[in-house]
Coordinates of C-alpha atoms in Angstrom, one line a residue:
M249 CA -55.5 -163.3 103.2
Q250 CA -55.3 -163.6 99.4
Y251 CA -55.6 -167.4 99.7
A252 CA -58.7 -167.2 101.8
H253 CA -60.3 -164.8 99.4
S254 CA -59.6 -167.2 96.5
K255 CA -61.1 -170.0 98.4
R256 CA -64.2 -168.1 99.0
L257 CA -64.5 -167.3 95.3
I258 CA -64.0 -170.9 94.4
A259 CA -66.8 -171.9 96.8
A260 CA -69.1 -169.2 95.3
V261 CA -68.5 -170.7 91.8
A262 CA -69.3 -174.2 93.1
V263 CA -72.6 -172.8 94.6
A264 CA -73.5 -171.3 91.3
W265 CA -72.9 -174.5 89.4
V266 CA -75.1 -176.5 91.8
L267 CA -77.9 -173.9 91.4
V268 CA -77.7 -174.0 87.7
W269 CA -77.8 -177.8 87.5
A270 CA -80.7 -178.1 90.0
P271 CA -83.8 -179.7 88.3
G272 CA -86.3 -177.2 87.0
S273 CA -89.9 -177.2 87.8
R274 CA -92.5 -178.3 85.2
A275 CA -94.8 -175.5 86.1
A276 CA -94.3 -172.7 83.6
P277 CA -94.7 -169.0 84.3
A278 CA -97.4 -166.9 82.7
E279 CA -96.9 -165.9 79.1
T280 CA -94.6 -162.9 78.7
E281 CA -94.4 -160.3 76.0
S282 CA -91.3 -162.0 74.5
D283 CA -93.0 -165.4 74.5
S284 CA -96.1 -164.0 72.8
E285 CA -94.0 -162.7 70.0
T286 CA -92.6 -166.2 69.2
S287 CA -95.6 -168.3 70.1
L288 CA -98.0 -169.8 67.5
D289 CA -101.7 -170.6 67.4
C290 CA -102.5 -174.3 67.8
V291 CA -105.3 -176.8 68.5
I292 CA -105.4 -179.7 71.0
N293 CA -107.1 -182.7 69.5
P294 CA -107.6 -186.3 70.5
S295 CA -104.9 -188.5 69.1
V296 CA -107.5 -190.9 67.7
I297 CA -111.3 -190.5 67.0
A298 CA -113.0 -193.7 66.0
D299 CA -116.6 -194.1 64.9
L300 CA -117.6 -197.6 66.0
G301 CA -120.1 -199.6 63.9
S302 CA -121.1 -203.2 63.3
G303 CA -119.7 -205.6 60.8
V304 CA -123.1 -207.0 60.2
P305 CA -126.6 -205.4 60.0
G306 CA -129.1 -205.9 62.8
I307 CA -131.2 -204.5 65.6
L308 CA -129.4 -203.0 68.6
D309 CA -130.1 -205.1 71.7
R310 CA -127.9 -203.2 74.3
V311 CA -125.8 -200.1 74.4
L312 CA -123.6 -200.4 77.5
V313 CA -122.1 -196.9 77.5
D314 CA -123.2 -193.3 77.1
R315 CA -121.6 -189.9 76.4
A316 CA -118.6 -189.0 78.5
D317 CA -118.1 -192.6 79.8
H318 CA -114.6 -193.9 80.0
V319 CA -113.9 -197.1 78.0
E320 CA -110.9 -199.4 77.9
A321 CA -109.5 -201.1 74.8
G322 CA -111.4 -204.3 74.1
Q323 CA -114.4 -203.3 76.3
V324 CA -117.9 -204.3 75.0
V325 CA -119.8 -201.2 74.3
A326 CA -122.9 -202.4 72.4
E327 CA -124.5 -205.7 71.3
L328 CA -126.9 -206.5 68.4
D329 CA -129.8 -208.9 68.7
S330 CA -128.2 -212.4 68.3
G331 CA -130.9 -214.9 69.1
V332 CA -130.5 -216.8 65.8
E333 CA -126.7 -216.7 66.1
L334 CA -126.8 -218.0 69.6
A335 CA -129.0 -220.9 68.5
S336 CA -126.7 -221.7 65.6
R337 CA -123.7 -221.6 68.0
D338 CA -125.4 -224.0 70.4
L339 CA -126.3 -226.4 67.6
A340 CA -122.7 -226.4 66.4
R341 CA -121.4 -227.0 69.9
V342 CA -123.7 -230.1 70.3
R343 CA -122.5 -231.5 67.0
A344 CA -118.9 -230.9 67.9
D345 CA -119.3 -232.5 71.3
K346 CA -121.0 -235.7 70.1
D347 CA -118.9 -238.8 69.4
T348 CA -121.8 -241.2 68.7
E349 CA -121.0 -241.6 65.0
I350 CA -117.4 -242.2 65.6
D351 CA -118.2 -245.0 68.1
L352 CA -120.7 -246.5 65.7
R353 CA -118.1 -246.6 62.8
R354 CA -115.4 -247.9 65.1
V355 CA -117.6 -250.9 66.1
N356 CA -118.4 -251.6 62.5
A357 CA -114.8 -251.4 61.5
A358 CA -113.8 -253.8 64.2
F359 CA -116.6 -256.2 63.2
G360 CA -115.5 -256.0 59.6
A361 CA -111.9 -256.7 60.4
R362 CA -112.9 -259.8 62.5
Q363 CA -115.2 -261.1 59.8
N364 CA -112.5 -260.6 57.2
E365 CA -110.1 -262.7 59.2
R366 CA -112.7 -265.6 59.5
T367 CA -113.4 -265.4 55.8
R368 CA -109.7 -265.6 55.0
D369 CA -109.4 -268.7 57.1
L370 CA -112.4 -270.4 55.4
F371 CA -111.0 -269.4 52.0
E372 CA -107.7 -271.0 52.7
R373 CA -109.5 -274.3 53.6
K374 CA -111.4 -274.1 50.3
V375 CA -114.8 -273.7 52.1
I376 CA -115.9 -270.5 50.4
S377 CA -115.5 -269.1 46.9
T378 CA -113.2 -266.3 45.8
N379 CA -116.3 -264.1 45.3
D380 CA -117.3 -264.5 48.9
M381 CA -113.8 -263.7 50.1
D382 CA -113.7 -260.6 48.0
E383 CA -117.1 -259.4 49.3
R384 CA -116.0 -259.8 53.0
K385 CA -112.7 -258.0 52.3
T386 CA -114.5 -255.1 50.6
E387 CA -116.9 -254.7 53.5
A388 CA -114.0 -254.5 56.0
Q389 CA -112.4 -251.8 53.9
L390 CA -115.6 -249.8 53.7
A391 CA -116.1 -250.0 57.5
S392 CA -112.5 -248.6 58.0
I393 CA -113.2 -245.8 55.5
Q394 CA -116.5 -244.9 57.3
L395 CA -114.6 -244.7 60.6
R396 CA -112.1 -242.2 59.1
Q397 CA -115.1 -240.2 57.6
A398 CA -116.7 -240.0 61.1
V399 CA -113.4 -238.6 62.5
D400 CA -113.3 -236.0 59.7
N401 CA -116.9 -235.1 60.4
K402 CA -116.0 -234.5 64.0
E403 CA -113.2 -232.1 62.9
I404 CA -115.6 -230.3 60.5
A405 CA -118.2 -229.9 63.4
Q406 CA -115.5 -228.3 65.5
L407 CA -114.7 -225.9 62.7
E408 CA -118.4 -225.1 62.3
L409 CA -118.5 -224.3 66.0
E410 CA -115.6 -221.9 65.7
R411 CA -117.3 -220.2 62.8
A412 CA -120.6 -219.9 64.7
E413 CA -118.7 -218.3 67.6
Q414 CA -117.1 -215.8 65.2
V415 CA -120.4 -215.0 63.7
L416 CA -121.8 -214.4 67.2
K417 CA -118.8 -212.2 68.1
R418 CA -119.6 -209.9 65.1
R419 CA -122.8 -209.1 66.8
T420 CA -120.8 -207.6 69.6
I421 CA -119.2 -204.1 69.2
K422 CA -116.0 -203.5 71.2
S423 CA -113.9 -200.4 71.5
P424 CA -110.5 -200.8 69.8
I425 CA -109.0 -198.0 71.9
A426 CA -109.0 -196.6 75.5
G427 CA -110.7 -193.3 75.7
V428 CA -113.9 -191.4 76.2
V429 CA -117.3 -191.7 74.5
M430 CA -117.8 -188.5 72.5
E431 CA -121.2 -189.2 71.0
R432 CA -123.9 -191.8 70.9
F433 CA -125.7 -192.1 67.6
K434 CA -128.0 -195.1 68.1
T435 CA -130.2 -196.4 70.9
I436 CA -131.8 -199.7 71.8
G437 CA -134.1 -201.1 69.1
E438 CA -132.7 -199.1 66.2
Y439 CA -131.5 -200.8 63.0
V440 CA -127.8 -200.7 62.4
D441 CA -126.3 -201.1 58.9
E442 CA -123.5 -198.8 57.8
Q443 CA -124.1 -196.1 60.3
P444 CA -121.8 -195.7 63.4
V445 CA -123.2 -196.4 66.9
L446 CA -120.7 -194.6 69.0
R447 CA -117.8 -192.2 68.6
I448 CA -114.8 -192.8 70.9
A449 CA -111.9 -190.3 71.4
Q450 CA -108.5 -191.4 72.7
L451 CA -107.3 -188.7 75.0
N452 CA -103.9 -190.2 76.1
P453 CA -101.9 -189.0 74.4
L454 CA -103.3 -185.8 72.8
H455 CA -102.2 -184.4 69.5
V456 CA -101.3 -180.7 69.2
E457 CA -101.6 -179.4 65.6
V458 CA -99.8 -176.2 64.6
F459 CA -99.0 -174.5 61.3
V460 CA -95.5 -173.0 61.2
P461 CA -94.4 -170.4 58.6
V462 CA -92.2 -171.7 55.9
E463 CA -89.6 -169.2 57.0
R464 CA -88.9 -171.6 59.9
L465 CA -88.6 -174.6 57.6
G466 CA -85.8 -176.8 59.0
E467 CA -85.9 -175.3 62.4
I468 CA -88.5 -177.7 63.8
R469 CA -87.4 -181.3 64.2
P470 CA -89.0 -184.5 65.6
G471 CA -88.1 -184.8 69.2
M472 CA -88.1 -181.1 70.0
Q473 CA -90.2 -179.9 72.9
A474 CA -92.7 -177.1 73.1
E475 CA -94.6 -175.4 75.8
V476 CA -98.3 -175.4 75.3
W477 CA -100.9 -173.3 77.1
S478 CA -104.6 -172.2 76.6
D479 CA -106.5 -169.2 77.7
A480 CA -109.3 -171.6 78.7
V481 CA -107.2 -173.2 81.4
K482 CA -105.6 -170.5 83.5
E483 CA -102.1 -170.8 85.0
T484 CA -101.4 -174.2 83.4
H485 CA -98.7 -175.0 80.9
W486 CA -97.9 -178.4 79.4
L487 CA -94.9 -179.9 77.6
A488 CA -95.4 -181.6 74.3
K489 CA -92.9 -183.3 71.9
V490 CA -92.8 -183.0 68.1
S491 CA -93.7 -186.3 66.4
R492 CA -94.5 -185.3 62.8
V493 CA -93.2 -182.5 60.6
D494 CA -94.9 -182.2 57.2
L495 CA -92.5 -182.3 54.2
V496 CA -94.9 -180.5 51.9
A497 CA -95.8 -176.9 52.6
D498 CA -99.2 -175.3 51.8
I499 CA -98.6 -172.8 49.0
A500 CA -101.6 -170.7 49.6
S501 CA -100.9 -170.0 53.3
G502 CA -97.1 -170.3 53.2
T503 CA -97.1 -172.7 56.2
Y504 CA -96.4 -176.3 56.9
G505 CA -98.0 -178.6 59.5
V506 CA -96.3 -179.9 62.7
R507 CA -97.9 -182.4 65.1
L508 CA -96.8 -182.7 68.7
V509 CA -97.7 -185.4 71.2
L510 CA -98.9 -184.3 74.6
P511 CA -99.1 -187.0 77.3
N512 CA -102.4 -187.0 79.2
P513 CA -102.5 -190.0 81.5
D514 CA -104.9 -188.5 84.0
Y515 CA -107.2 -186.9 81.4
R516 CA -106.5 -183.5 83.0
V517 CA -105.9 -181.8 79.7
P518 CA -109.1 -181.3 77.8
A519 CA -109.2 -181.9 74.1
G520 CA -110.8 -179.6 71.5
L521 CA -109.1 -176.4 72.8
R522 CA -107.5 -173.6 71.0
C523 CA -104.0 -173.1 72.3
R524 CA -100.7 -171.4 71.8
L525 CA -97.3 -172.9 71.9
S526 CA -93.7 -171.9 71.9
F527 CA -90.8 -174.2 70.9
T528 CA -88.2 -174.5 73.6
G529 CA -85.4 -175.5 71.3
Q530 CA -84.6 -178.7 73.3
D531 CA -84.7 -182.2 71.9
E532 CA -85.9 -185.0 74.1
S533 CA -83.8 -187.5 72.1
P534 CA -81.3 -187.1 69.2
V535 CA -83.0 -187.4 65.8
A536 CA -81.1 -188.6 62.8
A537 CA -81.7 -186.6 59.6
V538 CA -80.3 -186.4 56.1
D539 CA -77.9 -183.6 55.4
T540 CA -78.2 -182.3 59.0
V541 CA -75.5 -180.6 61.0
A542 CA -75.4 -179.6 64.7
P543 CA -76.6 -176.1 65.5
P544 CA -73.8 -173.6 65.6
Q545 CA -72.5 -172.3 68.9
A546 CA -74.3 -169.3 70.3
P547 CA -72.2 -166.2 70.1
A548 CA -71.0 -164.4 73.2
V549 CA -72.9 -161.4 74.6
A550 CA -70.9 -158.3 73.8
E551 CA -67.3 -159.0 74.7
E552 CA -68.0 -161.4 77.5
P553 CA -67.6 -165.2 76.9
I554 CA -70.7 -166.7 78.5
A555 CA -70.8 -170.3 77.6
E556 CA -70.3 -172.8 74.8
A557 CA -73.4 -174.2 73.0
A558 CA -74.1 -177.7 74.4
D559 CA -75.9 -180.7 73.3
T560 CA -79.6 -179.9 72.6
A561 CA -80.6 -183.4 73.5
A562 CA -81.3 -182.5 77.1
A563 CA -84.0 -184.2 79.2
E564 CA -87.2 -182.2 79.5
D565 CA -86.7 -181.4 83.1
A566 CA -83.0 -180.7 83.0
V567 CA -81.5 -177.3 82.8
P568 CA -80.1 -176.7 79.3
E569 CA -76.4 -177.3 79.1
T570 CA -75.9 -173.9 77.4
A571 CA -76.3 -172.6 81.0
A572 CA -72.7 -172.3 82.1
L573 CA -71.4 -169.7 84.6
S574 CA -68.7 -167.1 84.4
L575 CA -67.5 -164.7 87.0
S576 CA -67.3 -161.0 86.0
A577 CA -65.5 -158.0 87.4
Q578 CA -68.6 -155.8 87.0
S579 CA -72.2 -156.7 87.7
A580 CA -74.2 -153.6 86.6
V581 CA -76.4 -154.7 83.8
A582 CA -78.8 -152.4 81.9
D583 CA -82.4 -153.4 81.5
D584 CA -82.2 -153.4 77.7
G585 CA -79.2 -155.7 77.4
V586 CA -76.1 -157.2 79.0
A587 CA -73.3 -154.8 79.9
T588 CA -69.9 -155.3 78.2
E589 CA -67.4 -157.0 80.4
S590 CA -63.7 -156.4 79.8
D591 CA -62.3 -158.7 82.5
A592 CA -63.5 -162.2 81.5
V593 CA -62.2 -165.2 83.5
D594 CA -60.7 -168.0 81.5
R595 CA -62.5 -171.3 81.5
Q596 CA -60.6 -174.0 83.4
T597 CA -61.0 -177.7 83.4
P598 CA -63.2 -178.8 86.3
S599 CA -61.8 -181.2 88.9
T600 CA -63.1 -183.1 91.8
G601 CA -60.4 -181.5 93.9
G602 CA -62.0 -178.1 93.4
T603 CA -65.3 -179.7 94.6
A604 CA -63.7 -180.7 97.9
V605 CA -62.2 -177.3 98.5
A606 CA -65.5 -175.6 97.8
A607 CA -67.5 -177.9 99.9
A608 CA -65.1 -177.4 102.8
D609 CA -65.1 -173.6 102.7
V610 CA -68.6 -172.6 101.6
A611 CA -69.4 -171.8 105.2
D612 CA -66.7 -169.2 105.2
V613 CA -68.1 -167.2 102.3
D614 CA -69.6 -164.1 103.8
E615 CA -69.3 -161.6 101.0
K616 CA -71.5 -160.9 98.0
V617 CA -70.6 -162.7 94.7
C618 CA -71.9 -162.1 91.2
L619 CA -72.5 -164.7 88.6
R620 CA -73.8 -164.8 85.1
S621 CA -75.5 -167.7 83.4
G622 CA -76.5 -168.2 79.8
P623 CA -77.4 -167.9 77.1
Y624 CA -80.8 -169.7 77.3
P625 CA -83.0 -170.4 74.3
S626 CA -86.2 -169.1 76.0
R627 CA -87.3 -167.0 78.9
T628 CA -89.1 -170.0 80.3
A629 CA -85.8 -172.0 80.5
A630 CA -84.0 -169.0 82.1
R631 CA -86.8 -168.5 84.6
R632 CA -86.5 -172.2 85.7
V633 CA -82.9 -171.6 86.7
A634 CA -83.8 -168.2 88.2
R635 CA -86.4 -169.8 90.5
D636 CA -83.7 -172.2 91.8
L637 CA -81.3 -169.4 92.4
E638 CA -84.0 -167.3 94.2
A639 CA -84.9 -170.3 96.4
F640 CA -81.3 -170.0 97.9
G641 CA -81.8 -166.3 98.6
L642 CA -79.9 -164.9 95.6
D643 CA -81.1 -161.8 93.7
V644 CA -81.7 -162.8 90.1
R645 CA -82.5 -160.8 87.0
V646 CA -83.4 -162.2 83.5
D647 CA -82.1 -160.1 80.6
A648 CA -82.8 -160.6 76.9
F649 CA -80.7 -159.8 73.8
D650 CA -81.1 -160.4 70.1
D651 CA -78.9 -162.9 68.3
Q652 CA -78.5 -164.4 64.8
E653 CA -78.5 -168.2 64.3
T654 CA -77.6 -169.9 61.0
K655 CA -80.4 -172.3 60.1
G656 CA -79.2 -173.5 56.8
Y657 CA -78.3 -172.6 53.2
R658 CA -80.6 -171.5 50.5
V659 CA -80.0 -172.0 46.8
V660 CA -81.6 -169.0 45.1
S661 CA -81.6 -167.1 41.8
E662 CA -80.2 -163.6 41.4
W663 CA -82.4 -160.7 42.3
I664 CA -85.2 -160.3 39.7
A665 CA -86.5 -156.7 39.3
D666 CA -89.9 -157.2 37.7
R667 CA -92.7 -159.8 37.5
G668 CA -92.2 -160.4 33.8
A669 CA -88.6 -161.4 34.4
V670 CA -89.7 -163.7 37.1
D671 CA -92.1 -165.5 34.8
A672 CA -89.4 -165.8 32.2
Y673 CA -87.0 -167.3 34.7
I674 CA -89.6 -169.8 35.8
E675 CA -90.2 -170.7 32.2
R676 CA -86.5 -171.3 31.7
L677 CA -86.5 -173.6 34.7
K678 CA -89.4 -175.6 33.3
Q679 CA -87.7 -175.9 29.9
A680 CA -84.6 -177.2 31.7
G681 CA -86.7 -179.9 33.4
I682 CA -86.5 -178.3 36.8
S683 CA -89.7 -178.5 38.8
D684 CA -88.5 -178.2 42.4
F685 CA -88.6 -174.5 42.9
F686 CA -90.7 -172.1 45.0
T687 CA -91.8 -168.5 44.9
A688 CA -93.9 -167.0 47.7
P689 CA -97.3 -166.1 46.3
G690 CA -98.0 -162.4 46.2
K691 CA -94.4 -161.4 47.2
P692 CA -93.5 -158.0 45.7
V693 CA -90.5 -157.6 43.4
P694 CA -87.5 -157.5 43.5
L695 CA -87.4 -161.1 44.6
R696 CA -85.4 -164.3 44.3
V697 CA -86.7 -167.7 43.2
N698 CA -86.0 -170.4 45.9
L699 CA -84.4 -173.4 44.3
G700 CA -83.7 -175.5 47.5
M701 CA -82.9 -175.3 51.2
Y702 CA -80.1 -177.4 52.8
T703 CA -78.5 -177.8 56.2
E704 CA -75.0 -178.4 54.8
P705 CA -73.1 -176.0 52.6
A706 CA -71.7 -178.9 50.5
S707 CA -75.3 -180.0 49.6
A708 CA -76.1 -176.4 48.6
T709 CA -73.0 -176.3 46.5
R710 CA -73.9 -179.5 44.7
R711 CA -77.3 -178.1 43.9
V712 CA -75.7 -174.9 42.4
D713 CA -73.4 -177.1 40.3
E714 CA -76.3 -179.2 39.0
L715 CA -78.3 -176.1 38.0
A716 CA -75.2 -174.6 36.3
A717 CA -74.9 -177.8 34.2
R718 CA -78.4 -177.2 33.0
G719 CA -77.7 -173.6 32.1
I720 CA -79.3 -172.0 35.2
T721 CA -77.4 -169.5 37.3
A722 CA -78.0 -169.9 41.0
Y723 CA -76.3 -168.9 44.3
S724 CA -75.9 -170.5 47.7
V725 CA -76.6 -168.0 50.5
A726 CA -76.5 -168.7 54.3
W727 CA -79.9 -168.4 56.0
A728 CA -79.6 -166.7 59.4
Q729 CA -82.7 -166.2 61.5
A730 CA -83.0 -163.6 64.3
V731 CA -83.4 -165.3 67.7
R732 CA -83.9 -164.0 71.2
R733 CA -81.6 -165.3 73.9
F734 CA -81.7 -164.8 77.6
V735 CA -79.1 -164.5 80.4
L736 CA -79.2 -164.5 84.1
T737 CA -77.4 -162.1 86.4
A738 CA -77.5 -162.9 90.1
S739 CA -75.8 -161.8 93.3
G740 CA -75.9 -162.9 96.9
T741 CA -74.2 -164.9 99.6
P742 CA -74.0 -168.7 99.3
T743 CA -74.9 -170.7 102.4
P744 CA -73.9 -174.2 103.6
A745 CA -77.4 -175.5 102.7
I746 CA -76.3 -176.6 99.3
T747 CA -72.9 -178.2 100.2
K748 CA -74.5 -181.7 100.0
H749 CA -75.0 -181.1 96.2
L750 CA -71.3 -180.5 95.5
A751 CA -69.8 -183.9 96.2
D752 CA -70.2 -185.3 92.7
L753 CA -70.1 -182.0 90.7
P754 CA -67.0 -180.7 88.8
V755 CA -66.3 -177.1 89.8
P756 CA -64.2 -174.6 87.9
T757 CA -61.5 -173.0 90.1
A758 CA -61.3 -169.6 88.3
P759 CA -60.9 -166.8 90.8
G760 CA -62.8 -163.5 90.4
S761 CA -64.9 -161.0 92.2
C762 CA -67.7 -158.6 91.5
D763 CA -70.0 -156.1 93.2
Q764 CA -73.5 -156.8 94.4
L765 CA -76.2 -156.7 91.6
A766 CA -76.9 -153.0 90.9
G767 CA -80.2 -151.7 92.0
R768 CA -81.1 -154.7 94.2

């Protein structure tokens, strides 16, 4: 009896692992109160806006596109009047195609060579004078040179044809990018000099511009993903990837700029919208950085070990690897947090043997099981897993809790009590030749002067030592930021419908039991 009960629990854990690792949907839920607290205002812009003009002045002969038309890269969008250039091109082509001069010079050269041979024969027989011999020889050499000159003229004519074609091409305006016509400035018959004719916007990909508070400096990295939505487009969320992070902050606003790339192959996302975004904390690909360390492991909720922090370089559709499962002896969870668990099941090394046992006995599981998954970096990520669990008939609840995450190390001065002392300290820095410091404008005293921010403690320590060598006292302090984490609590009865997913999955074999989710 005890053995059958253990097998049913092993099967339940296997079911939970499959549900957690099932691919998440791209469609994001509506913005929640927690998401709105961490979201930022942003703007969706075209990735490229090009004002197309002409390299030469002239009269517009044709404009082949209008506003809102789609254009491809290299497509002809307008042409200037090019009657003179066409005539010059045709003339150059005729000259390049004609070989009459070469034929003439070739015949003359051949005749000169024959005449020179006859003259040499007569000269050897003492029939003609040396002067006559020299005259015939010179004429033969001139004929040969004239032949080479004709060949050179042929090459020059071909180059002139190529130049005429290039001049003609400059009368044609082509789009350098694929996109949409935003505006048409000129029409047929108007004179074009330095003014643009059309404005083209590249809408695939789009750029999402956002300004992030300097307090989050070092948190955003190239490759991270963010969820973007706009009130103008209801019930639609998009995933964008960070491509640029400004290294210089704006002193007046206390922010720095971040650019994200939003794929838009079908032009379904309109540009020019105000939007909001929330960083998911996931990286699409690892990004190398100077003085960068991996994010610390997320602490456990209360006394229950939930999961180890995993690699943040997960694919955009994959469930975060921080989502591991643990069985608990008690499933009642309060709405405002996660209940403390005293009976935590030790983690065990997964084995394919456990998979086989679970797959064979899932059909025998007929009692309720409780599982817990987390922590997740955002409610959106937690809801993705929750939807998969609910699709298998499990009752799921998402709970949030506050956590602290170390973001880096700041090198700061001691606390300074009044504004005069702050000015005096800054003057000491300048006299010591130190210019890389920062004070938040308008920040009330007491305050600390920021002398640097680093991701490694060793780098911060070196900075403190360098300042001490110049007579400046500074301190290295850890910078921890409050973050919100999310966990799932679910209960239900697994079914054989998911056994086909278990064949290649490692399954922990830790036994345990819990009651049905309270209140469901």
